[in-house]
């Protein structure tokens, strides 16, 4: 009862939170449309068309952080503001994603387009259609919303982390654990934007329609749950030994190498199927599927890398509580589910070529285990 009385008022958004979020989205829309960046053609859609993505996420992010730093230096805004208003921002982004889902559904139902991007796919089950969405690539004022929301989520995660870091410095309890957690996340997020063009060939972009699952996942789930370790470290003290810290760095580095290496190999292979993999000509099944490099070790080695990275974000918190392990546990469940759905899609798309690939590479994610 006391907890509810404490939490409920904190969940009600104030006007300053509305302005904060509105400014963030307006900035992202403007920066995404104006700032320079490589324009990358997306995967071919079933009707043969391709969308074009302006990959200027890293410039947009660096400018945003610079502007926020300037704002803080000029005493225009407090760096700790997000850490102070976490719950109301959470409830606001949740409300926002619900409203966006309803608008997407209504707009999709009224779409008369026959293009693969905009044709509505209605299953007749309202809950299913709201959850998974009905259009592949809905747009608003020329902005690809799927690309926009995932960018908002990744940048939001970094902004939450930076604010939590500022709070930790302000409270005088900056620890090695907090530094490691922040460092790994900042490298991961920066890397995401440096290689933003690789996103254009991922499952979310090429296969998933835009509904509550993705909107909520991008603007609420990613920033607020991936940052749990930071929030947790604000209230809990962990004494990391040097050995534990070094081991933690190794988990991060190996995870990064596998994650980035696998995603890069697939991306390069799709663009230039003859490009060398680890200095050797690629081994290809049926002219379409890469079966060497990381893709010859397990069919989703990129998921293995991501899981190691997720683990490395939580290890700085020690082993005293399961709470900071929320992200790796969630990711394990998500990626196993996703891998099953992706395999079903690939089996249908590639048929005997896929069966041959599975014979050549029997492991799904973890070599010799799964
Ligand atoms: P993938 O990037 O693995 O994309 C799967 C697609 O790649 C398949 O549908 C198929 O598409 C193609 N493909 C599969 N195997 C091969 C092969 N051997 N050779 C050539 N093409 C192949 O999956 P995701 O989009 O799910 O993931 C991308 C990254 O994002 C991963 O690293 C993942 O860990 C990460 N991720 C992170 C999440 C998080 O919450 N942190 C959530 C989800 C993903 P096609 O039909 O084009 O051939």
Coordinates of C-alpha atoms and ligand atoms in Angstrom, one line a residue:
X1 CA 0.0 0.0 0.0
X2 CA 2.8 2.4 1.0
X3 CA 4.8 1.3 -2.0
X4 CA 1.8 2.0 -4.3
X5 CA 1.3 5.4 -2.7
X6 CA 4.9 6.1 -3.3
X7 CA 5.0 4.8 -6.9
X8 CA 1.8 6.1 -8.3
X9 CA 2.5 9.9 -8.1
X10 CA 6.0 9.2 -9.5
X11 CA 4.4 7.6 -12.6
X12 CA 2.3 10.6 -13.5
X13 CA 4.1 12.7 -16.1
X14 CA 4.8 16.3 -15.4
X15 CA 4.8 18.9 -18.2
X16 CA 8.6 19.0 -18.1
X17 CA 8.8 15.3 -19.0
X18 CA 6.3 15.9 -21.8
X19 CA 8.6 18.7 -23.1
X20 CA 11.7 16.5 -22.6
X21 CA 10.3 13.6 -24.6
X22 CA 8.7 15.8 -27.3
X23 CA 12.0 17.7 -27.8
X24 CA 13.9 14.4 -28.1
X25 CA 11.6 13.0 -30.8
X26 CA 11.5 16.3 -32.6
X27 CA 15.3 16.4 -32.6
X28 CA 15.5 12.9 -33.9
X29 CA 13.1 13.6 -36.7
X30 CA 14.9 16.8 -37.7
X31 CA 18.4 15.4 -37.3
X32 CA 17.5 12.1 -39.1
X33 CA 16.2 14.1 -42.1
X34 CA 18.8 16.9 -42.3
X35 CA 22.2 15.6 -41.1
X36 CA 24.5 14.0 -43.7
X37 CA 24.8 10.2 -43.8
X38 CA 25.3 7.3 -46.1
X39 CA 22.1 6.5 -47.9
X40 CA 21.7 2.7 -48.0
X41 CA 19.3 0.7 -50.0
X42 CA 17.3 -1.8 -47.9
X43 CA 16.7 -5.5 -48.7
X44 CA 14.6 -6.2 -51.7
X45 CA 10.9 -6.4 -50.7
X46 CA 8.6 -9.1 -52.1
X47 CA 7.4 -6.7 -54.8
X48 CA 11.0 -6.0 -55.9
X49 CA 11.1 -2.5 -54.4
X50 CA 13.8 -1.3 -51.9
X51 CA 13.5 1.4 -49.3
X52 CA 16.4 3.8 -48.8
X53 CA 17.8 4.5 -45.3
X54 CA 19.8 7.5 -44.4
X55 CA 22.3 6.2 -41.9
X56 CA 23.3 9.3 -40.0
X57 CA 22.7 7.9 -36.5
X58 CA 26.3 8.4 -35.3
X59 CA 26.3 12.1 -36.3
X60 CA 22.8 12.6 -34.8
X61 CA 23.9 11.0 -31.5
X62 CA 27.2 12.9 -31.2
X63 CA 25.5 16.2 -32.0
X64 CA 22.8 15.4 -29.4
X65 CA 25.3 14.6 -26.7
X66 CA 27.3 17.7 -27.5
X67 CA 24.1 19.9 -27.3
X68 CA 23.1 18.3 -24.0
X69 CA 26.6 18.8 -22.7
X70 CA 26.5 22.4 -23.7
X71 CA 23.0 22.8 -22.1
X72 CA 24.3 21.3 -18.9
X73 CA 27.5 23.5 -18.9
X74 CA 25.3 26.6 -19.4
X75 CA 23.0 25.5 -16.5
X76 CA 20.2 25.2 -18.9
X77 CA 19.4 21.6 -17.9
X78 CA 20.4 19.2 -15.2
X79 CA 22.3 16.1 -16.4
X80 CA 20.6 14.1 -13.6
X81 CA 17.1 15.0 -14.9
X82 CA 16.4 11.6 -16.5
X83 CA 17.6 9.7 -13.4
X84 CA 15.3 11.9 -11.3
X85 CA 12.3 11.4 -13.5
X86 CA 12.8 7.8 -14.6
X87 CA 9.3 6.5 -13.6
X88 CA 7.3 9.3 -15.2
X89 CA 9.3 9.0 -18.4
X90 CA 8.6 5.3 -18.3
X91 CA 4.9 5.8 -18.0
X92 CA 5.0 8.5 -20.6
X93 CA 6.8 6.4 -23.2
X94 CA 4.4 3.5 -22.5
X95 CA 1.4 5.8 -23.1
X96 CA 3.1 7.1 -26.2
X97 CA 3.8 3.6 -27.6
X98 CA 0.1 2.6 -27.0
X99 CA -1.2 5.7 -28.8
X100 CA 1.3 5.2 -31.7
X101 CA 0.1 1.5 -32.0
X102 CA -3.6 2.7 -32.3
X103 CA -2.7 5.3 -34.9
X104 CA -0.6 2.8 -36.8
X105 CA -3.5 0.3 -36.8
X106 CA -6.0 3.0 -37.9
X107 CA -3.7 4.3 -40.6
X108 CA -2.8 0.8 -41.8
X109 CA -6.5 -0.2 -42.1
X110 CA -7.1 2.9 -44.3
X111 CA -4.1 2.2 -46.5
X112 CA -5.1 1.4 -50.1
X113 CA -1.5 0.9 -51.2
X114 CA -0.5 -2.5 -52.7
X115 CA 3.2 -2.0 -52.1
X116 CA 5.0 -4.6 -49.9
X117 CA 5.8 -1.7 -47.5
X118 CA 2.3 -0.3 -46.9
X119 CA -0.2 -3.0 -47.8
X120 CA -2.2 -3.9 -44.7
X121 CA -2.0 -7.5 -43.6
X122 CA -5.0 -8.0 -41.4
X123 CA -5.4 -11.4 -39.7
X124 CA -8.8 -10.6 -38.4
X125 CA -7.7 -11.0 -34.8
X126 CA -7.5 -7.5 -33.3
X127 CA -5.1 -8.4 -30.5
X128 CA -2.7 -10.1 -33.0
X129 CA -2.9 -7.2 -35.4
X130 CA -2.3 -4.6 -32.8
X131 CA 0.6 -6.6 -31.3
X132 CA 2.4 -7.5 -34.5
X133 CA 1.2 -4.5 -36.6
X134 CA -0.3 -4.7 -40.0
X135 CA 2.1 -2.7 -42.3
X136 CA 5.8 -3.6 -42.9
X137 CA 7.2 -0.1 -43.2
X138 CA 4.8 2.6 -42.3
X139 CA 6.0 6.2 -42.8
X140 CA 5.2 9.6 -41.3
X141 CA 6.2 12.8 -43.0
X142 CA 8.7 10.8 -45.1
X143 CA 10.3 9.2 -42.0
X144 CA 10.6 5.4 -41.9
X145 CA 9.0 4.8 -38.4
X146 CA 10.6 1.4 -37.8
X147 CA 14.1 2.8 -38.3
X148 CA 13.2 5.9 -36.3
X149 CA 11.9 4.1 -33.2
X150 CA 14.8 1.7 -32.9
X151 CA 17.1 4.7 -33.2
X152 CA 15.1 6.5 -30.4
X153 CA 15.4 3.4 -28.2
X154 CA 19.2 3.0 -28.6
X155 CA 19.8 6.7 -28.0
X156 CA 17.3 6.8 -25.1
X157 CA 19.3 4.0 -23.5
X158 CA 22.5 6.0 -23.7
X159 CA 20.8 9.2 -22.4
X160 CA 19.4 7.2 -19.4
X161 CA 22.9 5.8 -18.7
X162 CA 24.6 9.2 -18.9
X163 CA 22.1 10.6 -16.5
X164 CA 22.5 7.7 -14.1
X165 CA 26.3 8.3 -14.3
X166 CA 25.8 12.0 -13.6
X167 CA 23.7 11.0 -10.6
X168 CA 26.3 8.6 -9.4
X169 CA 29.0 11.3 -9.6
X170 CA 26.7 13.8 -7.9
X171 CA 26.0 11.3 -5.0
X172 CA 29.8 10.6 -4.7
X173 CA 29.5 6.9 -5.2
X174 CA 31.0 6.3 -8.6
X175 CA 32.4 2.8 -8.6
X176 CA 34.5 0.6 -10.8
X177 CA 31.4 -1.4 -11.5
X178 CA 29.5 1.7 -12.7
X179 CA 32.5 2.7 -14.9
X180 CA 32.7 -0.8 -16.5
X181 CA 28.9 -1.0 -17.1
X182 CA 28.9 2.5 -18.6
X183 CA 32.0 1.9 -20.7
X184 CA 30.6 -1.4 -22.2
X185 CA 27.2 0.1 -23.0
X186 CA 28.6 3.3 -24.6
X187 CA 30.9 1.2 -26.8
X188 CA 28.0 -1.1 -27.8
X189 CA 25.7 1.8 -28.6
X190 CA 28.3 3.8 -30.5
X191 CA 29.2 0.7 -32.4
X192 CA 25.5 0.2 -33.2
X193 CA 25.4 3.7 -34.8
X194 CA 28.7 3.4 -36.6
X195 CA 27.4 0.2 -38.2
X196 CA 23.8 1.4 -38.4
X197 CA 23.6 0.3 -42.1
X198 CA 23.9 -3.3 -41.0
X199 CA 20.5 -2.9 -39.3
X200 CA 18.9 -2.6 -42.8
X201 CA 19.4 -6.4 -43.3
X202 CA 18.1 -7.5 -39.9
X203 CA 15.0 -9.4 -39.1
X204 CA 13.2 -6.4 -37.5
X205 CA 13.7 -4.3 -40.6
X206 CA 13.1 -6.9 -43.3
X207 CA 10.5 -9.2 -41.8
X208 CA 8.7 -7.7 -38.8
X209 CA 5.7 -5.5 -39.2
X210 CA 5.4 -2.3 -37.0
X211 CA 2.9 -2.8 -34.2
X212 CA 2.9 -2.6 -30.4
X213 CA 5.6 -5.2 -30.0
X214 CA 8.2 -3.2 -31.9
X215 CA 7.1 0.3 -30.9
X216 CA 7.0 -0.6 -27.2
X217 CA 10.1 -2.7 -27.5
X218 CA 12.1 0.1 -29.0
X219 CA 10.9 3.2 -27.1
X220 CA 10.1 1.6 -23.7
X221 CA 11.8 -1.8 -23.3
X222 CA 15.2 -1.1 -24.7
X223 CA 16.0 2.1 -22.8
X224 CA 14.3 1.3 -19.5
X225 CA 15.2 -2.4 -19.1
X226 CA 18.6 -2.4 -20.6
X227 CA 19.6 0.2 -18.1
X228 CA 18.5 -1.7 -15.0
X229 CA 22.1 -2.5 -14.1
X230 CA 22.9 1.3 -13.9
X231 CA 19.9 2.0 -11.8
X232 CA 20.7 -0.9 -9.6
X233 CA 24.3 0.2 -9.1
X234 CA 23.1 3.6 -7.9
X235 CA 21.6 1.9 -4.9
X236 CA 24.0 -1.0 -4.4
X237 CA 27.7 -1.1 -3.7
X238 CA 29.8 -3.8 -5.4
X239 CA 33.5 -4.4 -4.6
X240 CA 35.0 -5.9 -7.9
X241 CA 38.4 -7.5 -7.7
X242 CA 40.9 -6.7 -10.4
X243 CA 40.7 -10.3 -11.6
X244 CA 36.9 -10.1 -11.9
X245 CA 37.2 -6.8 -13.7
X246 CA 39.7 -8.1 -16.2
X247 CA 37.6 -11.3 -16.8
X248 CA 34.6 -9.1 -17.3
X249 CA 36.5 -7.1 -20.0
X250 CA 37.4 -10.4 -21.8
X251 CA 33.8 -11.5 -21.9
X252 CA 32.9 -8.1 -23.4
X253 CA 35.7 -8.3 -26.0
X254 CA 35.0 -11.8 -27.1
X255 CA 31.3 -11.1 -27.2
X256 CA 32.0 -8.0 -29.3
X257 CA 34.3 -9.8 -31.7
X258 CA 31.7 -12.6 -32.3
X259 CA 28.7 -10.2 -32.5
X260 CA 30.2 -7.7 -34.8
X261 CA 32.2 -10.2 -36.8
X262 CA 29.2 -12.4 -37.6
X263 CA 26.9 -9.5 -38.4
X264 CA 29.5 -7.9 -40.6
X265 CA 30.3 -11.2 -42.5
X266 CA 26.6 -11.7 -43.3
X267 CA 26.2 -8.1 -44.4
X268 CA 29.3 -8.1 -46.6
X269 CA 28.2 -11.5 -48.0
X270 CA 24.8 -10.1 -49.0
X271 CA 26.4 -7.2 -50.8
X272 CA 29.4 -9.0 -52.4
X273 CA 28.9 -12.8 -52.3
X274 CA 32.5 -13.4 -53.4
X275 CA 34.2 -11.3 -50.7
X276 CA 36.8 -13.2 -48.7
X277 CA 35.8 -14.6 -45.2
X278 CA 38.8 -14.8 -42.8
X279 CA 41.0 -14.6 -45.9
X280 CA 39.4 -17.5 -47.7
X281 CA 36.8 -17.6 -50.5
X282 CA 33.4 -18.0 -48.8
X283 CA 31.7 -21.4 -48.6
X284 CA 28.3 -21.0 -50.0
X285 CA 25.2 -23.3 -49.9
X286 CA 23.0 -23.1 -53.0
X287 CA 24.5 -19.8 -54.1
X288 CA 22.6 -18.1 -51.3
X289 CA 23.6 -19.0 -47.8
X290 CA 27.0 -18.4 -46.2
X291 CA 28.4 -21.5 -44.5
X292 CA 31.9 -20.3 -43.5
X293 CA 33.3 -17.9 -41.0
X294 CA 31.0 -17.4 -38.0
X295 CA 28.1 -18.7 -40.1
X296 CA 30.0 -22.0 -40.4
X297 CA 30.3 -22.4 -36.6
X298 CA 26.6 -21.9 -35.6
X299 CA 23.6 -20.8 -37.6
X300 CA 23.1 -17.7 -35.3
X301 CA 26.6 -17.0 -34.0
X302 CA 25.6 -13.3 -34.0
X303 CA 23.1 -14.2 -31.2
X304 CA 25.9 -15.9 -29.2
X305 CA 28.0 -12.7 -29.4
X306 CA 25.1 -10.6 -28.3
X307 CA 24.4 -12.9 -25.4
X308 CA 28.0 -12.6 -24.2
X309 CA 27.8 -8.9 -24.5
X310 CA 24.6 -8.8 -22.5
X311 CA 26.3 -10.9 -19.8
X312 CA 29.3 -8.5 -19.7
X313 CA 26.9 -5.6 -19.0
X314 CA 25.6 -7.4 -15.9
X315 CA 28.8 -9.0 -14.5
X316 CA 30.0 -5.6 -13.1
X317 CA 27.1 -5.9 -10.7
X318 CA 28.5 -9.1 -9.1
X319 CA 26.4 -12.1 -8.2
X320 CA 24.6 -11.0 -5.1
X321 CA 21.3 -10.3 -6.9
X322 CA 19.4 -11.6 -10.0
X323 CA 18.0 -8.1 -10.7
X324 CA 20.9 -6.9 -12.8
X325 CA 20.8 -10.1 -14.9
X326 CA 17.3 -9.2 -16.2
X327 CA 18.7 -8.2 -19.6
X328 CA 20.8 -11.3 -20.4
X329 CA 18.0 -13.6 -19.2
X330 CA 15.4 -11.7 -21.3
X331 CA 17.8 -11.7 -24.3
X332 CA 18.4 -15.4 -24.0
X333 CA 14.6 -16.1 -24.1
X334 CA 14.0 -13.6 -26.9
X335 CA 16.9 -14.8 -29.1
X336 CA 15.9 -18.5 -28.7
X337 CA 12.3 -17.6 -29.7
X338 CA 13.5 -15.4 -32.5
X339 CA 15.9 -18.0 -33.8
X340 CA 13.1 -20.5 -34.0
X341 CA 10.9 -18.0 -35.9
X342 CA 13.8 -17.1 -38.2
X343 CA 14.6 -20.7 -38.9
X344 CA 11.0 -21.4 -39.8
X345 CA 11.0 -18.4 -42.2
X346 CA 14.3 -19.5 -43.7
X347 CA 13.2 -23.1 -44.1
X348 CA 10.2 -21.9 -46.0
X349 CA 12.1 -19.4 -48.1
X350 CA 15.2 -21.5 -48.9
X351 CA 13.7 -25.0 -48.7
X352 CA 16.3 -27.7 -49.6
X353 CA 19.1 -25.2 -49.5
X354 CA 18.3 -24.5 -45.9
X355 CA 18.1 -28.2 -45.1
X356 CA 21.5 -28.6 -46.6
X357 CA 22.9 -25.7 -44.6
X358 CA 21.5 -27.2 -41.4
X359 CA 23.2 -30.5 -42.2
X360 CA 26.5 -28.6 -42.7
X361 CA 26.1 -26.4 -39.6
X362 CA 24.1 -28.4 -37.1
X363 CA 24.4 -25.9 -34.2
X364 CA 21.8 -23.2 -33.8
X365 CA 23.4 -20.7 -31.3
X366 CA 25.9 -22.4 -29.0
X367 CA 28.4 -24.7 -30.7
X368 CA 28.3 -28.3 -29.3
X369 CA 25.4 -27.4 -27.0
X370 CA 22.4 -25.9 -28.8
Ligands
LIG1 P1 20.0 -12.0 -38.4 O1 20.8 -10.8 -38.6 O2 20.7 -13.2 -38.1 O3 19.1 -12.1 -39.6 C1 18.5 -13.3 -40.0 C2 18.3 -13.3 -41.5 O4 19.6 -13.5 -42.1 C3 17.6 -14.5 -42.0 O5 16.2 -14.3 -42.0 C4 18.1 -14.6 -43.4 O6 17.5 -13.6 -44.2 C5 19.6 -14.3 -43.3 N1 20.4 -15.4 -43.0 C6 20.4 -16.3 -42.0 N2 21.4 -17.2 -42.1 C7 22.1 -16.9 -43.2 C8 23.3 -17.4 -43.8 N3 23.9 -18.4 -43.4 N4 23.7 -16.7 -44.9 C9 23.1 -15.7 -45.4 N5 22.0 -15.1 -44.9 C10 21.5 -15.7 -43.8 O7 19.0 -11.8 -37.2 P2 18.4 -10.6 -36.4 O8 17.9 -9.6 -37.4 O9 17.4 -11.2 -35.5 O10 19.6 -10.0 -35.5 C11 20.5 -9.1 -35.9 C12 21.4 -8.7 -34.7 O11 20.6 -8.0 -33.8 C13 21.9 -9.9 -34.0 O12 23.2 -9.7 -33.6 C14 21.0 -10.0 -32.7 O13 21.8 -10.5 -31.7 C15 20.7 -8.5 -32.5 N6 19.4 -8.3 -31.8 C16 19.5 -7.8 -30.6 C17 18.4 -7.6 -29.8 C18 18.4 -7.0 -28.5 O14 17.4 -6.9 -27.8 N7 19.6 -6.7 -28.0 C19 17.0 -8.1 -30.3 C20 17.1 -8.7 -31.6 C21 18.3 -8.8 -32.3 P3 17.4 -13.5 -45.8 O15 16.0 -13.9 -46.1 O16 17.7 -12.0 -46.1 O17 18.5 -14.4 -46.3

